[in-house]
CSV table of C-alpha atoms in Angstrom, one decimal:
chain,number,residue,atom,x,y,z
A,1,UNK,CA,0.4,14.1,-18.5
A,2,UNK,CA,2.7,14.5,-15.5
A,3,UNK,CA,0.8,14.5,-12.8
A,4,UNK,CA,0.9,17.4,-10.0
A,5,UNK,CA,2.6,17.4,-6.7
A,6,UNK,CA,1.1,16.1,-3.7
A,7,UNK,CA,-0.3,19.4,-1.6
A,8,UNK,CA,-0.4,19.6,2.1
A,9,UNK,CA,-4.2,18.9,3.4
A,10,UNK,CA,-5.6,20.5,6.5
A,11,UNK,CA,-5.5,18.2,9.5
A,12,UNK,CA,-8.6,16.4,9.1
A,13,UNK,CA,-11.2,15.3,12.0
A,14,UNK,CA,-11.6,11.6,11.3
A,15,UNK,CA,-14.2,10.3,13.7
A,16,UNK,CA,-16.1,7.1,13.3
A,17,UNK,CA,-19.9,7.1,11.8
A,18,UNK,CA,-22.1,5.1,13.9
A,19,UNK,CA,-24.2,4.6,10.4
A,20,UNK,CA,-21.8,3.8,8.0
A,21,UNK,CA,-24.2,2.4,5.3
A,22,UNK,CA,-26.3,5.8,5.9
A,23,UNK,CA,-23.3,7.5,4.5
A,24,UNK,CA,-22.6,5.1,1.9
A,25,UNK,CA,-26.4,5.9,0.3
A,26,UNK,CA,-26.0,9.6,1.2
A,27,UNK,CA,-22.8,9.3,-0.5
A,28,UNK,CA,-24.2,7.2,-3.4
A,29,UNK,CA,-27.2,10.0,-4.2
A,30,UNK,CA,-24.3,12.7,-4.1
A,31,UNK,CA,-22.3,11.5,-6.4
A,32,UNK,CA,-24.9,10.6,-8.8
A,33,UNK,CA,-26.8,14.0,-8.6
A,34,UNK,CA,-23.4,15.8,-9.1
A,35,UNK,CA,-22.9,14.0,-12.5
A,36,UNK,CA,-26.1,14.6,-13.7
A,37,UNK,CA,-26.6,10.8,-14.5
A,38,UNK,CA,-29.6,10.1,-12.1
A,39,UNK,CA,-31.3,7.0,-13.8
A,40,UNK,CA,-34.6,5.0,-12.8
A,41,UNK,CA,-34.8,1.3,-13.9
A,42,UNK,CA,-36.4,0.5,-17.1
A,43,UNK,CA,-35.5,-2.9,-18.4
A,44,UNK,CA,-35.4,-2.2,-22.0
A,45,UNK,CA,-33.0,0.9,-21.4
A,46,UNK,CA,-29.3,0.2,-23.0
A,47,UNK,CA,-26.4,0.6,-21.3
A,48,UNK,CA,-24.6,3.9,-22.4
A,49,UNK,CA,-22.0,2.8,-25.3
A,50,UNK,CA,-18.4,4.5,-24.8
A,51,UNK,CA,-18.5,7.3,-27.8
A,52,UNK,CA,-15.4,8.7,-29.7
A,53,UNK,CA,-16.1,11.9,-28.5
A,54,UNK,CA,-14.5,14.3,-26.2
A,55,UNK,CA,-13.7,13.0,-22.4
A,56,UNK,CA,-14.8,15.5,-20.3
A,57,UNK,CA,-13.4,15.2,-16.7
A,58,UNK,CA,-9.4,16.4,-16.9
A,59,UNK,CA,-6.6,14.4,-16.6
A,60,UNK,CA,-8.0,11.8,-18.6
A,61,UNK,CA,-5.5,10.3,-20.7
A,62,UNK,CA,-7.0,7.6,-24.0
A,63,UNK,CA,-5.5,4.7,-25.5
A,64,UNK,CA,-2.6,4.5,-22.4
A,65,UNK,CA,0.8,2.7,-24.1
A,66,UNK,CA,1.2,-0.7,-23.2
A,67,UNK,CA,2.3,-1.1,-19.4
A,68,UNK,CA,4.1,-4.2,-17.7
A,69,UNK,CA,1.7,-6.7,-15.8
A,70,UNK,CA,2.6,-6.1,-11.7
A,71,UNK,CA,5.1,-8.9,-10.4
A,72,UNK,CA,5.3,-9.4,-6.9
A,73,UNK,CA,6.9,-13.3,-7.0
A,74,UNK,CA,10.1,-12.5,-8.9
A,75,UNK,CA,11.8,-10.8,-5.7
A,76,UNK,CA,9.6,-12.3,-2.9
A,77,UNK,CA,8.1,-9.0,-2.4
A,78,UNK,CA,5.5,-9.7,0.4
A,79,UNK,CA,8.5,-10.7,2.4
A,80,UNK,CA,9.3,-8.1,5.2
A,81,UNK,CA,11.2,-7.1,7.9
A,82,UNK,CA,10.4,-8.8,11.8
A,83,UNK,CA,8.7,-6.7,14.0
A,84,UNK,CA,10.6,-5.8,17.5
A,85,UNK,CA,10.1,-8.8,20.2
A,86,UNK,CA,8.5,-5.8,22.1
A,87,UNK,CA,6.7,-3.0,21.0
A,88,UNK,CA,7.3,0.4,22.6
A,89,UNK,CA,4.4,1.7,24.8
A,90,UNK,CA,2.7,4.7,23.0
A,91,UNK,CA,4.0,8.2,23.5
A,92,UNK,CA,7.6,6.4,24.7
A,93,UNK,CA,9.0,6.1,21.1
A,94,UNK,CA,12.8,4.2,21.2
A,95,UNK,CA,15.0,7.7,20.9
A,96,UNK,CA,16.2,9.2,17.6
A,97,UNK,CA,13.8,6.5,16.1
A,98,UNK,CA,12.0,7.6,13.0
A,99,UNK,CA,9.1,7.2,15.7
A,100,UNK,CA,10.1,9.5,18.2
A,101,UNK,CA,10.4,12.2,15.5
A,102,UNK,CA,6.7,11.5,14.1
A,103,UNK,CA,5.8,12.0,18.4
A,104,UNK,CA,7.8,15.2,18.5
A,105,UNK,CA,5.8,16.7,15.7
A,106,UNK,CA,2.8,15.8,16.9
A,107,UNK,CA,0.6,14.1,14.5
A,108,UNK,CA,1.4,11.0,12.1
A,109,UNK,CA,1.3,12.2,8.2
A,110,UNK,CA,-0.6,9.7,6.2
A,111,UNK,CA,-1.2,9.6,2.7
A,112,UNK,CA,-4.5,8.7,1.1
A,113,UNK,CA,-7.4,9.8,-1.3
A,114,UNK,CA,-10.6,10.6,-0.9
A,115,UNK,CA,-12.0,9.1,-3.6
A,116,UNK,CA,-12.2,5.3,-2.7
A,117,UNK,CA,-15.1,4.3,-1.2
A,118,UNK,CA,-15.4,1.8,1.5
A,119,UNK,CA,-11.1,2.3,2.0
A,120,UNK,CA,-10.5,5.8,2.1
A,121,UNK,CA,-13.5,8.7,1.7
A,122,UNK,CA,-15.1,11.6,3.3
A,123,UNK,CA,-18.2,10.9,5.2
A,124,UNK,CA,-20.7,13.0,3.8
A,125,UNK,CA,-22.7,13.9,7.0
A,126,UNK,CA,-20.1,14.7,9.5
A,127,UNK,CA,-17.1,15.6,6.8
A,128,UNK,CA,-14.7,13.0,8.1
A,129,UNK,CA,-12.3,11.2,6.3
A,130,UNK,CA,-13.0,7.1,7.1
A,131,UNK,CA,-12.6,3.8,5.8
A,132,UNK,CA,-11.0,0.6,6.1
A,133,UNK,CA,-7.5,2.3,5.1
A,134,UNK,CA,-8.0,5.5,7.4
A,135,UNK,CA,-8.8,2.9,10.4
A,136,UNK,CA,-5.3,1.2,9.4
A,137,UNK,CA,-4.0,4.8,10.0
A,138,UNK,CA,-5.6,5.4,13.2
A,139,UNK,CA,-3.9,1.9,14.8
A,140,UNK,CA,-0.8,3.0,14.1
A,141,UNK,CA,-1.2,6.6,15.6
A,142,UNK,CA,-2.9,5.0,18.4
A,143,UNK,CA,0.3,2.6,18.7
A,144,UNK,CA,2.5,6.2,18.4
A,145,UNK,CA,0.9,9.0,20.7
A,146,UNK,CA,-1.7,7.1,22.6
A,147,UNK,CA,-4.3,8.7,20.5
A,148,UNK,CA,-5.8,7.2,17.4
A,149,UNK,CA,-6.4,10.8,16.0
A,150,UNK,CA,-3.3,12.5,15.9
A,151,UNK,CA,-3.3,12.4,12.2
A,152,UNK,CA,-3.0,14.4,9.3
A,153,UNK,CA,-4.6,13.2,6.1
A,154,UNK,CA,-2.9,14.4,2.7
A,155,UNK,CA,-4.5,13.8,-0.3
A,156,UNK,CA,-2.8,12.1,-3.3
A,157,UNK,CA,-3.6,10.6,-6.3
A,158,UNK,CA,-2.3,6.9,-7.3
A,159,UNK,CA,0.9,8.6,-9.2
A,160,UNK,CA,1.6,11.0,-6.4
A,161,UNK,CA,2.3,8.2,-4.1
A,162,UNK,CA,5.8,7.3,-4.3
A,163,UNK,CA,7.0,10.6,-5.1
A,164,UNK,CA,5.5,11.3,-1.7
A,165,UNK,CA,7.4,8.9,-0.1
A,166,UNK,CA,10.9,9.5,-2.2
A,167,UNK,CA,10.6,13.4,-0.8
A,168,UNK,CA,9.4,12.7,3.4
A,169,UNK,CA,6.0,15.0,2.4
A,170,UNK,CA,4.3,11.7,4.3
A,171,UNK,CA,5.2,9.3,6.6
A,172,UNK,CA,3.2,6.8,5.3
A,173,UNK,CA,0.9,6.2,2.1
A,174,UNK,CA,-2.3,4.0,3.0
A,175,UNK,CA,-3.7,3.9,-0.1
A,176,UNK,CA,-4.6,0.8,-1.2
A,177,UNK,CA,-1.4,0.3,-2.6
A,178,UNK,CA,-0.2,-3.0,-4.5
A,179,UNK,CA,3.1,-4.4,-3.1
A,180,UNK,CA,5.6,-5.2,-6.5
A,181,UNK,CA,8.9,-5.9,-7.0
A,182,UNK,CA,9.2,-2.5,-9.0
A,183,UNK,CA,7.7,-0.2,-6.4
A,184,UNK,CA,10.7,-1.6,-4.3
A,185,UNK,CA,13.1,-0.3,-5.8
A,186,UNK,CA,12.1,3.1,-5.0
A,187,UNK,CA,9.9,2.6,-0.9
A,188,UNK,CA,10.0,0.1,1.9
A,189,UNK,CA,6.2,-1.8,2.4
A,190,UNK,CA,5.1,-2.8,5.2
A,191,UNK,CA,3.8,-6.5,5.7
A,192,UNK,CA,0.3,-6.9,3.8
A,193,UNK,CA,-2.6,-5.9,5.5
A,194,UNK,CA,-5.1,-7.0,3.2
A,195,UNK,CA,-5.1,-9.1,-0.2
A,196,UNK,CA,-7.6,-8.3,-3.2
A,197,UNK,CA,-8.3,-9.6,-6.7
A,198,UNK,CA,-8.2,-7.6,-9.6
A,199,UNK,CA,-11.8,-7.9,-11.1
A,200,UNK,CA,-13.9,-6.0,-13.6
A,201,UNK,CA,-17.2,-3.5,-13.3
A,202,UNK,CA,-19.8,-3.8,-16.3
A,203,UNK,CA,-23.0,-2.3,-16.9
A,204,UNK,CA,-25.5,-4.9,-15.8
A,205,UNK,CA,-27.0,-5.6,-18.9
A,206,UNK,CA,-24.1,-5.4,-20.8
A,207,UNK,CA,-22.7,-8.8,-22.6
A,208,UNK,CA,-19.2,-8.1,-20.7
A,209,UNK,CA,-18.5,-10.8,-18.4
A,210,UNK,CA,-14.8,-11.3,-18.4
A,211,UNK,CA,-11.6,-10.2,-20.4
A,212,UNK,CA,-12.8,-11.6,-23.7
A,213,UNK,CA,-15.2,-9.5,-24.0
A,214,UNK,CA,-13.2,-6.1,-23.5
A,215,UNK,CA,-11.7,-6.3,-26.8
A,216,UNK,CA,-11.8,-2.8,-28.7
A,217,UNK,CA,-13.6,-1.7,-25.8
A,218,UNK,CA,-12.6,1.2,-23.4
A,219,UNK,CA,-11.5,0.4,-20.0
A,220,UNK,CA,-11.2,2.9,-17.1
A,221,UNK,CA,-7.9,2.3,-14.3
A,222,UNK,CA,-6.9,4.7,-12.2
A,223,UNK,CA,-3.3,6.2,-13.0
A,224,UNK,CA,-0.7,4.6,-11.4
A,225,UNK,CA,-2.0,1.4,-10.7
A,226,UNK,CA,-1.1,-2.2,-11.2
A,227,UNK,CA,-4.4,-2.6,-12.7
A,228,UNK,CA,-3.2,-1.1,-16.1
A,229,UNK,CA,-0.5,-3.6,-16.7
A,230,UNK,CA,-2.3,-6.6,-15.5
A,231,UNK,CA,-5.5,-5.8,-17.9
A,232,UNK,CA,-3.5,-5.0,-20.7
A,233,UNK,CA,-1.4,-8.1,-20.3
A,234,UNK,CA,-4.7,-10.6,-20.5
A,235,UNK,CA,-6.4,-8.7,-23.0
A,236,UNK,CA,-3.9,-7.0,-25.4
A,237,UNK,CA,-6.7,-5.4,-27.8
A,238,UNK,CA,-8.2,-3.6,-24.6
A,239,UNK,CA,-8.1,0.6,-25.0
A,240,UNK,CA,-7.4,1.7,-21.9
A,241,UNK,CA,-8.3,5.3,-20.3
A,242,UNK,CA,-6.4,6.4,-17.2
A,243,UNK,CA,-7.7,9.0,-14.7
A,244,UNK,CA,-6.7,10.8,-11.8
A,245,UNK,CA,-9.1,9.1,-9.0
A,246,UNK,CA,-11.0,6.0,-9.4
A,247,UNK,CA,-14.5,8.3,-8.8
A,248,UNK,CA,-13.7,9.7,-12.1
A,249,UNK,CA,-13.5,5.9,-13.5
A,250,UNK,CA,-17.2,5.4,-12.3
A,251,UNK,CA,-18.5,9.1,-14.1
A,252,UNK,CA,-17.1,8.1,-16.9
A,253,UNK,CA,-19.1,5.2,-17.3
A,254,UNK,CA,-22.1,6.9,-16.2
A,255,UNK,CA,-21.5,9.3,-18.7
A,256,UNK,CA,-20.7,6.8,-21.3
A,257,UNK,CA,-17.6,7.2,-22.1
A,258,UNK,CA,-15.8,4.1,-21.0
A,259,UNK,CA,-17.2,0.3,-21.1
A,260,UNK,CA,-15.9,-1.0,-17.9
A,261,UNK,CA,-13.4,-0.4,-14.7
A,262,UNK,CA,-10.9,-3.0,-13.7
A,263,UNK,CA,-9.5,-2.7,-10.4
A,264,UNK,CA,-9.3,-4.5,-7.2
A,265,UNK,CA,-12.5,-6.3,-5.9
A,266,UNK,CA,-12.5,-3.7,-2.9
A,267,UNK,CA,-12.3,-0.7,-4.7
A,268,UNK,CA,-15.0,-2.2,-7.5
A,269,UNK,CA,-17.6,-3.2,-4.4
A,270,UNK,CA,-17.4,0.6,-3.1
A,271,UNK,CA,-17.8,2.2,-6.5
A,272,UNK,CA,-20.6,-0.4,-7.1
A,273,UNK,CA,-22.4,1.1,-4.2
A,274,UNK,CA,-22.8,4.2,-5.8
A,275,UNK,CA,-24.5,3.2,-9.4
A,276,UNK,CA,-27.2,0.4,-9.3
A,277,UNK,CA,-26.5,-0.2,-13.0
A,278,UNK,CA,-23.2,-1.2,-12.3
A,279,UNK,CA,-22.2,-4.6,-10.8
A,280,UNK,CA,-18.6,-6.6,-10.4
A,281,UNK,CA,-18.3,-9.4,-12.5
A,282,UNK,CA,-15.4,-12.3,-14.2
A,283,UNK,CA,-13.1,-13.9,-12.5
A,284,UNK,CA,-10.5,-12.9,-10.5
A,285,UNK,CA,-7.9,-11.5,-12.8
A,286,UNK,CA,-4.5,-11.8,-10.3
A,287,UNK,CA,-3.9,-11.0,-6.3
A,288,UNK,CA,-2.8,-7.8,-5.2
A,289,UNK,CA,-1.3,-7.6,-2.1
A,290,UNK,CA,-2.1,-4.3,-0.1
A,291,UNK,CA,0.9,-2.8,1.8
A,292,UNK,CA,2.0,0.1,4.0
A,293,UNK,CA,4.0,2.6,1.9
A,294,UNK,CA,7.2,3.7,3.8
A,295,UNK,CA,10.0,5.8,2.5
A,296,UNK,CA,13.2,3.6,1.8
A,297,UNK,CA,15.8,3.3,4.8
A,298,UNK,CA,13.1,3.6,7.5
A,299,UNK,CA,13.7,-0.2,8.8
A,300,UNK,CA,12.8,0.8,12.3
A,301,UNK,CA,9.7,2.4,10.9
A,302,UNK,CA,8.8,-0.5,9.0
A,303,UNK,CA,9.3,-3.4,11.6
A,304,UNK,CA,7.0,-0.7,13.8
A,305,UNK,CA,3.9,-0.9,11.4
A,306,UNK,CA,4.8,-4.7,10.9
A,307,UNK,CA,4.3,-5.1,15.0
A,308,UNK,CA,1.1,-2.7,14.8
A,309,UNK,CA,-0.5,-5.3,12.0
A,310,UNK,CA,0.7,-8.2,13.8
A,311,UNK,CA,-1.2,-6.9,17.4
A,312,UNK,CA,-4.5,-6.1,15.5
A,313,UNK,CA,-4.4,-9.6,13.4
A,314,UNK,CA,-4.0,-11.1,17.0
A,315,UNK,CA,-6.4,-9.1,18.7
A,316,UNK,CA,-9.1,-9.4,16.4
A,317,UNK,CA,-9.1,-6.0,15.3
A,318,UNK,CA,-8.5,-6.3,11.7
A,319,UNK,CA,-11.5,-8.5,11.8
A,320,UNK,CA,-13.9,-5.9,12.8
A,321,UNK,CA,-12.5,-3.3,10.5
A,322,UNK,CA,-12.7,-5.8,7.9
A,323,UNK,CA,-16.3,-5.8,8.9
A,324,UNK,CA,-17.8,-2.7,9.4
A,325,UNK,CA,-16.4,-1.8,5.7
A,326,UNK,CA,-15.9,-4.7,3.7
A,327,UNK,CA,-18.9,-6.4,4.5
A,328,UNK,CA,-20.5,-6.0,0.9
A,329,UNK,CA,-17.9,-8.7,0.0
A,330,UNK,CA,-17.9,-12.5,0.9
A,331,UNK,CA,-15.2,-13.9,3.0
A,332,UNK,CA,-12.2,-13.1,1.0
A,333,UNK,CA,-8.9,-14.3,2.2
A,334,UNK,CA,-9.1,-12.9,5.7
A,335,UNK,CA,-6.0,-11.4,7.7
A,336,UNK,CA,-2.6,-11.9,5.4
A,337,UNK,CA,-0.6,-13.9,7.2
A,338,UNK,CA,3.2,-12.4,6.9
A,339,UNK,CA,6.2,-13.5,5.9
A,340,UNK,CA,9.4,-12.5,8.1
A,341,UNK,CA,13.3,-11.5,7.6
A,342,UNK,CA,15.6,-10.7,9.7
């Protein structure tokens, strides 16, 4: 299925909850309610089985062909352009810069979804758009015009992000987005701002607890992904089921139509949140390496974001980002540390 062009979102207010775990349960209790798959613990209760029956949520696509496993070693893709030895004050963008026209519009476009919680969601209570991606947004706006929220959010899916890029309808895709060799060919990345492992979400009293055990067995990715190739490439017999958001992942298992979600241990953690019965389990499966997505021949763009990431890994502001949402987690890898080029 060909997946639909990315559409213009309103500018979205994107202030910062005070009470971010009292959105988390709000959201949690939302998203459970609207599937109609409320559950109350009762030990001897199964875990729903993935049936041959109809999938119900749309653009689902069963038994996905065989994908190639992400590579991000074979052209040293983490490797990145230097950031300028001085960073341009805000709202004083270097003329005819790819910057200055981002200041003369007025707003930075950023490209996102909605869908992943802890990096990129909408706040139930006050209808913002936050996470640990959308604050990535807001430092480089902030490092632009002066003012963190001169953004405008546009909602994509996994598939619509290149294609985003490759056509200017964003200036940047924040989205939890893998740096590979392939995607390279097509966008610039910035240097990584955060690293993740590639894990796998089970029912809890499930007997899945690692790759061997997904033979035959339906696994949800988001379309798009690296997750696909990776998964497939451990455990060929897996039957993979793609979706458009990684929220539809999690309703499909609560609706029993999948066995288990593999995607990074970030993304896992937030939809783990949401579903008691669920929990992250194996081991890691491969490093992902999240980057900026910038469209191709925008050096002076790119060595901008790189000088943004390298101020907040300084200043110990990626730290507290890392933080307030990814707190569920233990203490992961920490800041990225780049690799330059000239």
């Amino acid at each position: 299925m060909t997946a639909s062009r990315p559409t213009p979102a309103d500018p979205t207010r994107s202030g910062r909850s005070r009470r971010p775990w009292l959105a988390a349960a709000v959201l949690a209790f939302v998203a459970v309610v609207a599937t109609g798959c409320v559950r109350f613990p009762a030990e001897e209760s199964p875990p729903p089985t993935a049936t041959a029956g109809p999938l119900v949520l749309p653009g689902v696509q069963t038994d996905v062909p065989v994908e190639p496993p992400p590579s991000s070693e074979a052209c040293n893709a983490t490797q990145t352009l230097r950031p300028p030895a001085q960073m341009p004050e805000p709202a004083r963008m270097p003329p005819g810069s790819t910057m200055a026209g981002i200041f003369e519009r007025g707003r930075l476009i950023v490209g996102l979804d909605i869908g992943s919680n802890l990096f990129s969601f909408r706040d139930p209570i006050s209808g913002d758009i936050q996470g640990f991606d959308v604050d990535i947004a807001h430092e480089i706006a902030a490092a632009i015009f002066g003012d963190p929220q001169r953004v405008e959010f546009q909602v994509l899916s996994s598939a619509q992000r290149i294609d985003a890029l490759r056509d200017r309808t964003v200036d940047v895709v924040i989205k939890t987005m893998s740096i590979t060799c392939d995607r390279l060919r097509d966008i610039s990345f910035s240097a990584p701002y955060y690293v993740a492992s590639q894990r796998i979400m089970a029912f809890r009293n499930s007997n899945i607890a690692g790759p061997a055990q997904l033979a035959d067995k339906r696994v949800c990715a988001a379309r798009g992904t690296t997750s696909i190739g990776r998964i497939q490439s451990i455990q060929p017999r897996v039957r993979m089921v793609s979706t458009t958001t990684w929220a539809d992942c999690l309703v499909l298992m609560q609706q029993g139509q999948v066995d288990a979600v593999t995607s990074d241990d970030a993304i896992l953690a937030g939809l783990a949140a949401q579903d008691p019965w669920v929990r992250v389990v194996g081991p890691s499966l491969g490093e992902e390496f999240y980057g900026v997505g910038i469209p191709k021949g925008q050096d002076d763009m790119v060595r901008f974001v790189n000088g943004v990431l390298e101020e907040i890994r300084a200043s110990g502001r990626w730290q507290q980002i890392r933080d307030r949402w990814l707190a569920i987690l233990d203490d992961g890898f920490g800041a990225p540390q780049p690799s330059y080029r000239d």
